[in-house]
CSV table of C-alpha atoms in Angstrom, one decimal:
chain,number,residue,atom,x,y,z
A,1,UNK,CA,-171.1,-25.0,83.1
A,2,UNK,CA,-172.5,-26.9,86.1
A,3,UNK,CA,-173.3,-25.4,89.5
A,4,UNK,CA,-170.3,-27.2,90.9
A,5,UNK,CA,-168.1,-25.0,88.9
A,6,UNK,CA,-169.7,-21.8,90.1
A,7,UNK,CA,-167.6,-19.1,91.9
A,8,UNK,CA,-170.7,-17.5,93.4
A,9,UNK,CA,-174.2,-18.7,94.4
A,10,UNK,CA,-177.0,-16.2,93.8
A,11,UNK,CA,-180.0,-16.8,96.2
A,12,UNK,CA,-183.4,-15.6,95.1
A,13,UNK,CA,-186.3,-16.1,97.6
A,14,UNK,CA,-189.7,-15.6,96.0
A,15,UNK,CA,-193.4,-15.8,96.9
A,16,UNK,CA,-196.2,-15.5,94.4
A,17,UNK,CA,-194.4,-13.1,92.2
A,18,UNK,CA,-194.1,-15.0,88.9
A,19,UNK,CA,-194.5,-11.8,86.9
A,20,UNK,CA,-191.6,-10.2,88.7
A,21,UNK,CA,-189.2,-13.1,89.2
A,22,UNK,CA,-188.8,-13.4,85.4
A,23,UNK,CA,-187.0,-10.0,85.4
A,24,UNK,CA,-184.7,-11.0,88.2
A,25,UNK,CA,-183.7,-14.2,86.3
A,26,UNK,CA,-183.1,-12.2,83.1
A,27,UNK,CA,-180.8,-9.8,84.9
A,28,UNK,CA,-178.7,-12.8,86.2
A,29,UNK,CA,-178.6,-14.4,82.7
A,30,UNK,CA,-177.3,-11.0,81.4
A,31,UNK,CA,-174.2,-11.0,83.6
A,32,UNK,CA,-170.9,-10.6,81.9
A,33,UNK,CA,-169.5,-13.2,84.3
A,34,UNK,CA,-170.7,-16.7,83.4
A,35,UNK,CA,-169.6,-18.5,86.5
A,36,UNK,CA,-172.6,-18.3,88.8
A,37,UNK,CA,-175.3,-20.6,90.2
A,38,UNK,CA,-178.8,-19.1,90.6
A,39,UNK,CA,-180.9,-20.8,93.3
A,40,UNK,CA,-184.5,-19.8,93.3
A,41,UNK,CA,-186.5,-20.8,96.3
A,42,UNK,CA,-190.2,-20.5,96.3
A,43,UNK,CA,-191.6,-19.9,99.7
A,44,UNK,CA,-194.7,-22.2,99.2
A,45,UNK,CA,-195.9,-20.1,96.3
A,46,UNK,CA,-199.4,-20.8,95.0
A,47,UNK,CA,-199.1,-19.1,91.6
A,48,UNK,CA,-197.2,-20.2,88.4
A,49,UNK,CA,-193.7,-19.4,89.7
A,50,UNK,CA,-192.5,-23.0,89.0
A,51,UNK,CA,-193.8,-22.8,85.4
A,52,UNK,CA,-192.1,-19.5,84.8
A,53,UNK,CA,-188.7,-20.7,86.1
A,54,UNK,CA,-189.0,-24.0,84.1
A,55,UNK,CA,-189.0,-21.9,80.9
A,56,UNK,CA,-185.3,-21.2,81.5
A,57,UNK,CA,-183.3,-24.3,80.4
A,58,UNK,CA,-180.0,-23.4,81.9
A,59,UNK,CA,-178.0,-25.9,84.1
A,60,UNK,CA,-176.9,-22.9,86.3
A,61,UNK,CA,-180.4,-22.4,87.5
A,62,UNK,CA,-181.8,-24.5,90.3
A,63,UNK,CA,-185.5,-24.3,91.5
A,64,UNK,CA,-186.5,-25.4,95.0
A,65,UNK,CA,-189.9,-25.2,96.7
A,66,UNK,CA,-190.7,-25.0,100.4
A,67,UNK,CA,-193.7,-27.1,101.3
A,68,UNK,CA,-194.8,-24.5,104.0
A,69,UNK,CA,-194.0,-20.9,104.3
A,70,UNK,CA,-190.8,-20.1,106.1
A,71,UNK,CA,-190.5,-16.4,105.6
A,72,UNK,CA,-188.3,-14.5,105.7
A,73,UNK,CA,-185.0,-16.2,106.3
A,74,UNK,CA,-186.1,-19.8,105.7
A,75,UNK,CA,-186.0,-19.8,101.9
A,76,UNK,CA,-182.5,-18.3,101.9
A,77,UNK,CA,-181.3,-21.0,104.3
A,78,UNK,CA,-182.8,-23.6,102.0
A,79,UNK,CA,-180.9,-22.1,99.1
A,80,UNK,CA,-177.7,-22.0,101.2
A,81,UNK,CA,-178.1,-25.7,102.1
A,82,UNK,CA,-178.5,-26.6,98.4
A,83,UNK,CA,-175.4,-24.7,97.2
A,84,UNK,CA,-171.7,-24.8,97.9
A,85,UNK,CA,-169.9,-21.9,96.1
A,86,UNK,CA,-167.4,-20.1,98.3
A,87,UNK,CA,-169.2,-16.8,97.7
A,88,UNK,CA,-172.9,-15.9,98.2
A,89,UNK,CA,-175.0,-13.1,96.7
A,90,UNK,CA,-178.6,-12.2,97.1
A,91,UNK,CA,-181.2,-11.0,94.6
A,92,UNK,CA,-184.8,-10.2,95.7
A,93,UNK,CA,-187.4,-11.2,93.1
A,94,UNK,CA,-188.4,-7.6,92.3
A,95,UNK,CA,-184.9,-6.2,92.0
A,96,UNK,CA,-182.6,-6.2,89.0
A,97,UNK,CA,-178.8,-6.2,88.5
A,98,UNK,CA,-176.9,-4.3,85.9
A,99,UNK,CA,-174.9,-6.8,83.6
A,100,UNK,CA,-171.6,-5.9,85.2
A,101,UNK,CA,-172.8,-6.3,88.8
A,102,UNK,CA,-171.2,-9.7,89.5
A,103,UNK,CA,-168.0,-8.7,87.7
A,104,UNK,CA,-167.6,-5.7,90.1
A,105,UNK,CA,-168.5,-7.7,93.2
A,106,UNK,CA,-166.1,-10.5,92.3
A,107,UNK,CA,-163.3,-8.0,91.8
A,108,UNK,CA,-163.7,-6.9,95.4
A,109,UNK,CA,-163.5,-10.5,96.6
A,110,UNK,CA,-160.4,-11.0,94.4
A,111,UNK,CA,-158.9,-8.0,96.3
A,112,UNK,CA,-159.4,-10.0,99.6
A,113,UNK,CA,-162.7,-8.5,100.8
A,114,UNK,CA,-165.2,-10.7,102.7
A,115,UNK,CA,-168.4,-8.6,102.7
A,116,UNK,CA,-169.3,-6.5,99.7
A,117,UNK,CA,-172.1,-3.9,99.2
A,118,UNK,CA,-173.0,-2.4,95.8
A,119,UNK,CA,-174.4,1.0,95.3
A,120,UNK,CA,-178.0,1.1,94.0
A,121,UNK,CA,-180.7,3.2,92.3
A,122,UNK,CA,-184.4,3.0,93.2
A,123,UNK,CA,-187.5,2.8,91.1
A,124,UNK,CA,-191.2,3.0,92.0
A,125,UNK,CA,-193.9,0.5,91.1
A,126,UNK,CA,-194.1,1.8,87.5
A,127,UNK,CA,-190.3,1.5,87.0
A,128,UNK,CA,-189.6,5.3,87.2
A,129,UNK,CA,-186.4,6.4,88.9
A,130,UNK,CA,-187.2,7.7,92.4
A,131,UNK,CA,-183.9,9.4,93.2
A,132,UNK,CA,-180.3,9.3,92.1
A,133,UNK,CA,-177.8,7.3,94.2
A,134,UNK,CA,-176.2,9.4,96.9
A,135,UNK,CA,-172.9,9.0,98.7
A,136,UNK,CA,-174.7,8.7,102.0
A,137,UNK,CA,-176.7,5.8,100.7
A,138,UNK,CA,-173.5,3.8,100.4
A,139,UNK,CA,-171.6,4.6,103.6
A,140,UNK,CA,-171.2,2.2,106.5
A,141,UNK,CA,-170.1,2.1,110.1
A,142,UNK,CA,-171.0,-0.2,113.0
A,143,UNK,CA,-173.0,2.6,114.7
A,144,UNK,CA,-175.0,3.1,111.5
A,145,UNK,CA,-175.7,-0.6,111.3
A,146,UNK,CA,-176.8,-0.6,114.9
A,147,UNK,CA,-179.5,2.0,114.4
A,148,UNK,CA,-180.7,1.3,110.9
A,149,UNK,CA,-181.6,-1.6,108.6
A,150,UNK,CA,-178.9,-0.8,106.0
A,151,UNK,CA,-178.5,-2.3,102.6
A,152,UNK,CA,-181.2,-4.4,100.9
A,153,UNK,CA,-180.1,-8.0,100.3
A,154,UNK,CA,-179.8,-7.5,96.5
A,155,UNK,CA,-176.9,-5.1,97.2
A,156,UNK,CA,-175.0,-7.6,99.4
A,157,UNK,CA,-172.5,-10.5,98.8
A,158,UNK,CA,-170.2,-12.2,101.2
A,159,UNK,CA,-168.0,-15.2,101.7
A,160,UNK,CA,-169.9,-18.3,102.7
A,161,UNK,CA,-167.4,-18.9,105.5
A,162,UNK,CA,-169.0,-16.0,107.4
A,163,UNK,CA,-172.3,-18.0,107.7
A,164,UNK,CA,-170.4,-21.2,108.5
A,165,UNK,CA,-169.0,-19.5,111.5
A,166,UNK,CA,-171.7,-17.0,112.5
A,167,UNK,CA,-174.8,-19.0,111.6
A,168,UNK,CA,-177.3,-18.6,108.8
A,169,UNK,CA,-180.4,-16.4,108.4
A,170,UNK,CA,-182.6,-16.0,111.4
A,171,UNK,CA,-186.0,-17.5,110.8
A,172,UNK,CA,-187.6,-15.8,113.8
A,173,UNK,CA,-187.5,-12.3,112.3
A,174,UNK,CA,-190.0,-10.5,110.2
A,175,UNK,CA,-189.3,-9.1,106.7
A,176,UNK,CA,-187.1,-6.0,106.9
A,177,UNK,CA,-185.6,-7.4,110.0
A,178,UNK,CA,-183.8,-10.6,108.9
A,179,UNK,CA,-181.2,-8.7,106.8
A,180,UNK,CA,-180.7,-6.1,109.6
A,181,UNK,CA,-180.1,-8.9,112.1
A,182,UNK,CA,-177.6,-10.7,109.9
A,183,UNK,CA,-175.7,-7.6,108.9
A,184,UNK,CA,-175.6,-6.6,112.5
A,185,UNK,CA,-174.1,-10.0,113.4
A,186,UNK,CA,-171.4,-9.4,110.7
A,187,UNK,CA,-170.7,-5.9,112.2
A,188,UNK,CA,-170.5,-7.2,115.8
A,189,UNK,CA,-168.0,-9.9,114.6
A,190,UNK,CA,-165.8,-7.0,113.4
A,191,UNK,CA,-166.3,-7.7,109.7
A,192,UNK,CA,-165.4,-4.7,107.5
A,193,UNK,CA,-167.6,-3.7,104.5
A,194,UNK,CA,-166.2,-3.1,101.0
A,195,UNK,CA,-168.4,-0.6,99.1
A,196,UNK,CA,-168.5,-1.1,95.3
A,197,UNK,CA,-168.8,2.4,94.0
A,198,UNK,CA,-170.9,2.2,90.9
A,199,UNK,CA,-174.7,1.7,91.1
A,200,UNK,CA,-175.1,-1.8,89.7
A,201,UNK,CA,-178.4,-2.7,91.5
A,202,UNK,CA,-181.9,-1.4,90.8
A,203,UNK,CA,-184.1,-1.7,93.9
A,204,UNK,CA,-187.9,-1.6,93.5
A,205,UNK,CA,-189.0,0.6,96.3
A,206,UNK,CA,-192.7,1.3,95.6
A,207,UNK,CA,-195.5,1.5,98.1
A,208,UNK,CA,-196.4,-2.1,97.5
A,209,UNK,CA,-193.0,-3.6,98.3
A,210,UNK,CA,-192.6,-5.5,101.5
A,211,UNK,CA,-190.3,-3.0,103.0
A,212,UNK,CA,-192.9,-0.3,102.8
A,213,UNK,CA,-195.8,-2.0,104.5
A,214,UNK,CA,-196.7,-1.8,108.2
A,215,UNK,CA,-196.8,-5.6,108.5
A,216,UNK,CA,-193.0,-5.7,108.3
A,217,UNK,CA,-192.2,-2.8,110.7
A,218,UNK,CA,-189.7,-3.6,113.4
A,219,UNK,CA,-190.5,-3.8,117.1
A,220,UNK,CA,-189.8,-0.8,119.3
A,221,UNK,CA,-187.7,-0.2,122.4
A,222,UNK,CA,-189.3,2.5,124.6
A,223,UNK,CA,-186.7,5.1,125.7
A,224,UNK,CA,-188.1,7.2,128.5
A,225,UNK,CA,-186.8,10.7,127.7
A,226,UNK,CA,-188.9,12.9,129.9
A,227,UNK,CA,-190.8,12.5,133.2
A,228,UNK,CA,-193.6,14.9,133.8
A,229,UNK,CA,-195.2,13.5,136.9
A,230,UNK,CA,-198.7,13.1,135.5
A,231,UNK,CA,-200.4,12.2,132.2
A,232,UNK,CA,-201.8,15.7,131.8
A,233,UNK,CA,-198.4,17.3,132.4
A,234,UNK,CA,-196.8,14.9,129.9
A,235,UNK,CA,-199.4,15.8,127.2
A,236,UNK,CA,-198.9,19.5,127.9
A,237,UNK,CA,-195.1,19.1,127.7
A,238,UNK,CA,-195.4,17.2,124.4
A,239,UNK,CA,-197.7,19.9,123.0
A,240,UNK,CA,-195.0,22.5,123.9
A,241,UNK,CA,-192.3,20.3,122.3
A,242,UNK,CA,-194.2,20.3,119.1
A,243,UNK,CA,-194.8,24.1,119.1
A,244,UNK,CA,-193.1,26.1,116.4
A,245,UNK,CA,-190.3,27.6,118.5
A,246,UNK,CA,-189.2,24.2,119.9
A,247,UNK,CA,-189.6,22.5,116.5
A,248,UNK,CA,-187.1,25.0,115.1
A,249,UNK,CA,-184.8,24.3,118.0
A,250,UNK,CA,-185.1,20.5,117.5
A,251,UNK,CA,-184.3,21.0,113.8
A,252,UNK,CA,-181.2,23.0,114.6
A,253,UNK,CA,-180.0,20.4,117.1
A,254,UNK,CA,-180.7,17.6,114.7
A,255,UNK,CA,-178.5,19.1,112.0
A,256,UNK,CA,-175.7,19.9,114.4
A,257,UNK,CA,-175.7,16.6,116.3
A,258,UNK,CA,-176.1,14.4,113.2
A,259,UNK,CA,-173.4,16.1,111.3
A,260,UNK,CA,-171.0,15.9,114.2
A,261,UNK,CA,-171.8,12.2,114.6
A,262,UNK,CA,-171.3,11.5,110.9
A,263,UNK,CA,-168.0,13.5,110.9
A,264,UNK,CA,-166.8,11.3,113.8
A,265,UNK,CA,-167.8,7.9,112.5
A,266,UNK,CA,-167.0,8.4,108.8
A,267,UNK,CA,-163.5,9.5,109.7
A,268,UNK,CA,-162.8,6.5,111.8
A,269,UNK,CA,-161.0,3.3,110.8
A,270,UNK,CA,-164.1,1.2,110.7
A,271,UNK,CA,-166.0,3.4,108.3
A,272,UNK,CA,-166.6,2.3,104.7
A,273,UNK,CA,-167.1,4.7,101.9
A,274,UNK,CA,-167.4,4.3,98.1
A,275,UNK,CA,-164.0,4.1,96.4
A,276,UNK,CA,-162.4,7.5,96.0
A,277,UNK,CA,-164.9,9.2,98.3
A,278,UNK,CA,-163.6,11.1,101.3
A,279,UNK,CA,-165.3,11.9,104.6
A,280,UNK,CA,-165.4,15.6,103.6
A,281,UNK,CA,-167.2,14.7,100.4
A,282,UNK,CA,-169.8,12.7,102.3
A,283,UNK,CA,-170.3,15.6,104.7
A,284,UNK,CA,-170.6,18.0,101.9
A,285,UNK,CA,-173.5,15.9,100.5
A,286,UNK,CA,-175.1,16.0,104.0
A,287,UNK,CA,-174.8,19.8,104.0
A,288,UNK,CA,-176.3,20.0,100.5
A,289,UNK,CA,-179.2,17.7,101.3
A,290,UNK,CA,-180.0,19.6,104.5
A,291,UNK,CA,-179.6,23.2,103.3
A,292,UNK,CA,-182.6,25.4,103.0
A,293,UNK,CA,-185.6,25.8,105.2
A,294,UNK,CA,-186.9,23.1,107.5
A,295,UNK,CA,-189.4,20.7,105.9
A,296,UNK,CA,-193.0,21.0,107.1
A,297,UNK,CA,-193.3,17.2,107.2
A,298,UNK,CA,-192.7,14.9,110.1
A,299,UNK,CA,-189.5,15.8,112.0
A,300,UNK,CA,-187.1,13.2,113.5
A,301,UNK,CA,-187.5,12.5,117.2
A,302,UNK,CA,-190.0,15.2,118.2
A,303,UNK,CA,-192.8,13.7,116.0
A,304,UNK,CA,-191.9,10.2,117.1
A,305,UNK,CA,-192.5,10.9,120.8
A,306,UNK,CA,-195.5,9.5,122.6
A,307,UNK,CA,-197.0,9.8,126.1
A,308,UNK,CA,-196.9,6.7,128.2
A,309,UNK,CA,-198.6,7.4,131.6
A,310,UNK,CA,-196.7,10.3,133.0
A,311,UNK,CA,-193.6,9.8,130.8
A,312,UNK,CA,-192.6,11.0,127.4
A,313,UNK,CA,-191.2,8.1,125.4
A,314,UNK,CA,-189.2,7.7,122.2
A,315,UNK,CA,-190.1,4.3,120.7
A,316,UNK,CA,-186.9,3.2,118.8
A,317,UNK,CA,-187.2,0.5,116.1
A,318,UNK,CA,-185.1,-2.5,117.1
A,319,UNK,CA,-184.7,-6.3,116.8
A,320,UNK,CA,-184.7,-7.3,120.4
A,321,UNK,CA,-184.8,-5.8,123.8
A,322,UNK,CA,-181.0,-6.0,124.2
A,323,UNK,CA,-180.6,-4.4,120.7
A,324,UNK,CA,-182.9,-1.6,121.8
A,325,UNK,CA,-180.8,-1.1,124.9
A,326,UNK,CA,-177.7,-0.8,122.8
A,327,UNK,CA,-179.4,1.8,120.6
A,328,UNK,CA,-180.5,3.7,123.7
A,329,UNK,CA,-177.0,3.9,125.1
A,330,UNK,CA,-175.8,5.2,121.7
A,331,UNK,CA,-178.5,7.8,121.4
A,332,UNK,CA,-178.0,9.1,125.0
A,333,UNK,CA,-174.4,9.7,124.0
A,334,UNK,CA,-174.8,10.9,120.4
A,335,UNK,CA,-178.1,12.8,120.7
A,336,UNK,CA,-177.8,14.1,124.2
A,337,UNK,CA,-178.9,17.7,123.4
A,338,UNK,CA,-182.2,16.8,121.9
A,339,UNK,CA,-183.0,14.3,124.6
A,340,UNK,CA,-182.1,16.9,127.3
A,341,UNK,CA,-184.5,19.4,125.6
A,342,UNK,CA,-187.3,16.8,126.0
A,343,UNK,CA,-186.3,16.0,129.6
A,344,UNK,CA,-186.0,19.7,130.6
A,345,UNK,CA,-189.4,20.5,129.1
A,346,UNK,CA,-191.1,17.6,130.8
A,347,UNK,CA,-189.5,18.6,134.1
A,348,UNK,CA,-190.8,22.1,133.9
A,349,UNK,CA,-194.4,20.8,133.4
A,350,UNK,CA,-194.0,18.5,136.4
A,351,UNK,CA,-193.9,21.5,138.7
């Protein structure tokens, strides 16, 4: 079977991971669906990646090399330009697919869907399972996509026509931002997500993976949530906000506001949940995961606050300034009670 006969192009960008890319290739070769074209694009690798790929004598595998590094979206754009199937899927070089992954994805496209996301499991650097797949790891809504970098590329497939119309991968973003930026473009275009219920993707999520290094963190949009009038007053207010009584209050408000937000968006028409899963079941999982005493580890919002001059600021990860402003408007609506607690505490210290 030649690449021209492929139903779906599988794009695998890689850089100096010859020991890992072999496993990715093997997982594609093991697919129960034979009609695929795997395009491996080396982002100017200096190791033996080319030699490893050359070991696979299969006309459905194409190997390309960038002469200079174009991370992170560049290699995928190279792969897109060198392929033509109407459907596109992605596989990172350190991730793996279950043999029926493409079969399940193609079934969703046959049903008329344009953007498909598979459920996943996660392993650490040694290959040990980190945590079972949860319902909440496979739910989607435009507001969730706005505030978070959802869905690793290895879980995603879509119709090529979306990129023909909306443009390809951004080459100005850093790792862990390029996929967020593209999926957000899909969401802003009104594209619905179809969730494939079974976990057919194994994501490597160890401490050495790109998504878990500081070099690939997103920029931040500073949301001023409290004005104390002076730097000393702002520091005193922040100390009080992190005291035990207010930490407990923050925890309570976080549970209440987040659950109410999830209940609202997951019951809306634009929400996507795994097949057969209801909003109530997703909320039940939220309740189960958040039952019990408050964790002694870092707490959302309160431990993210910083003092900037006389202000207390919440630095929100974002793609661009305008994206950060959109997140700010959403948080001021959805998380008003916690933000008001910060503002009121800062105001008391200002006097």
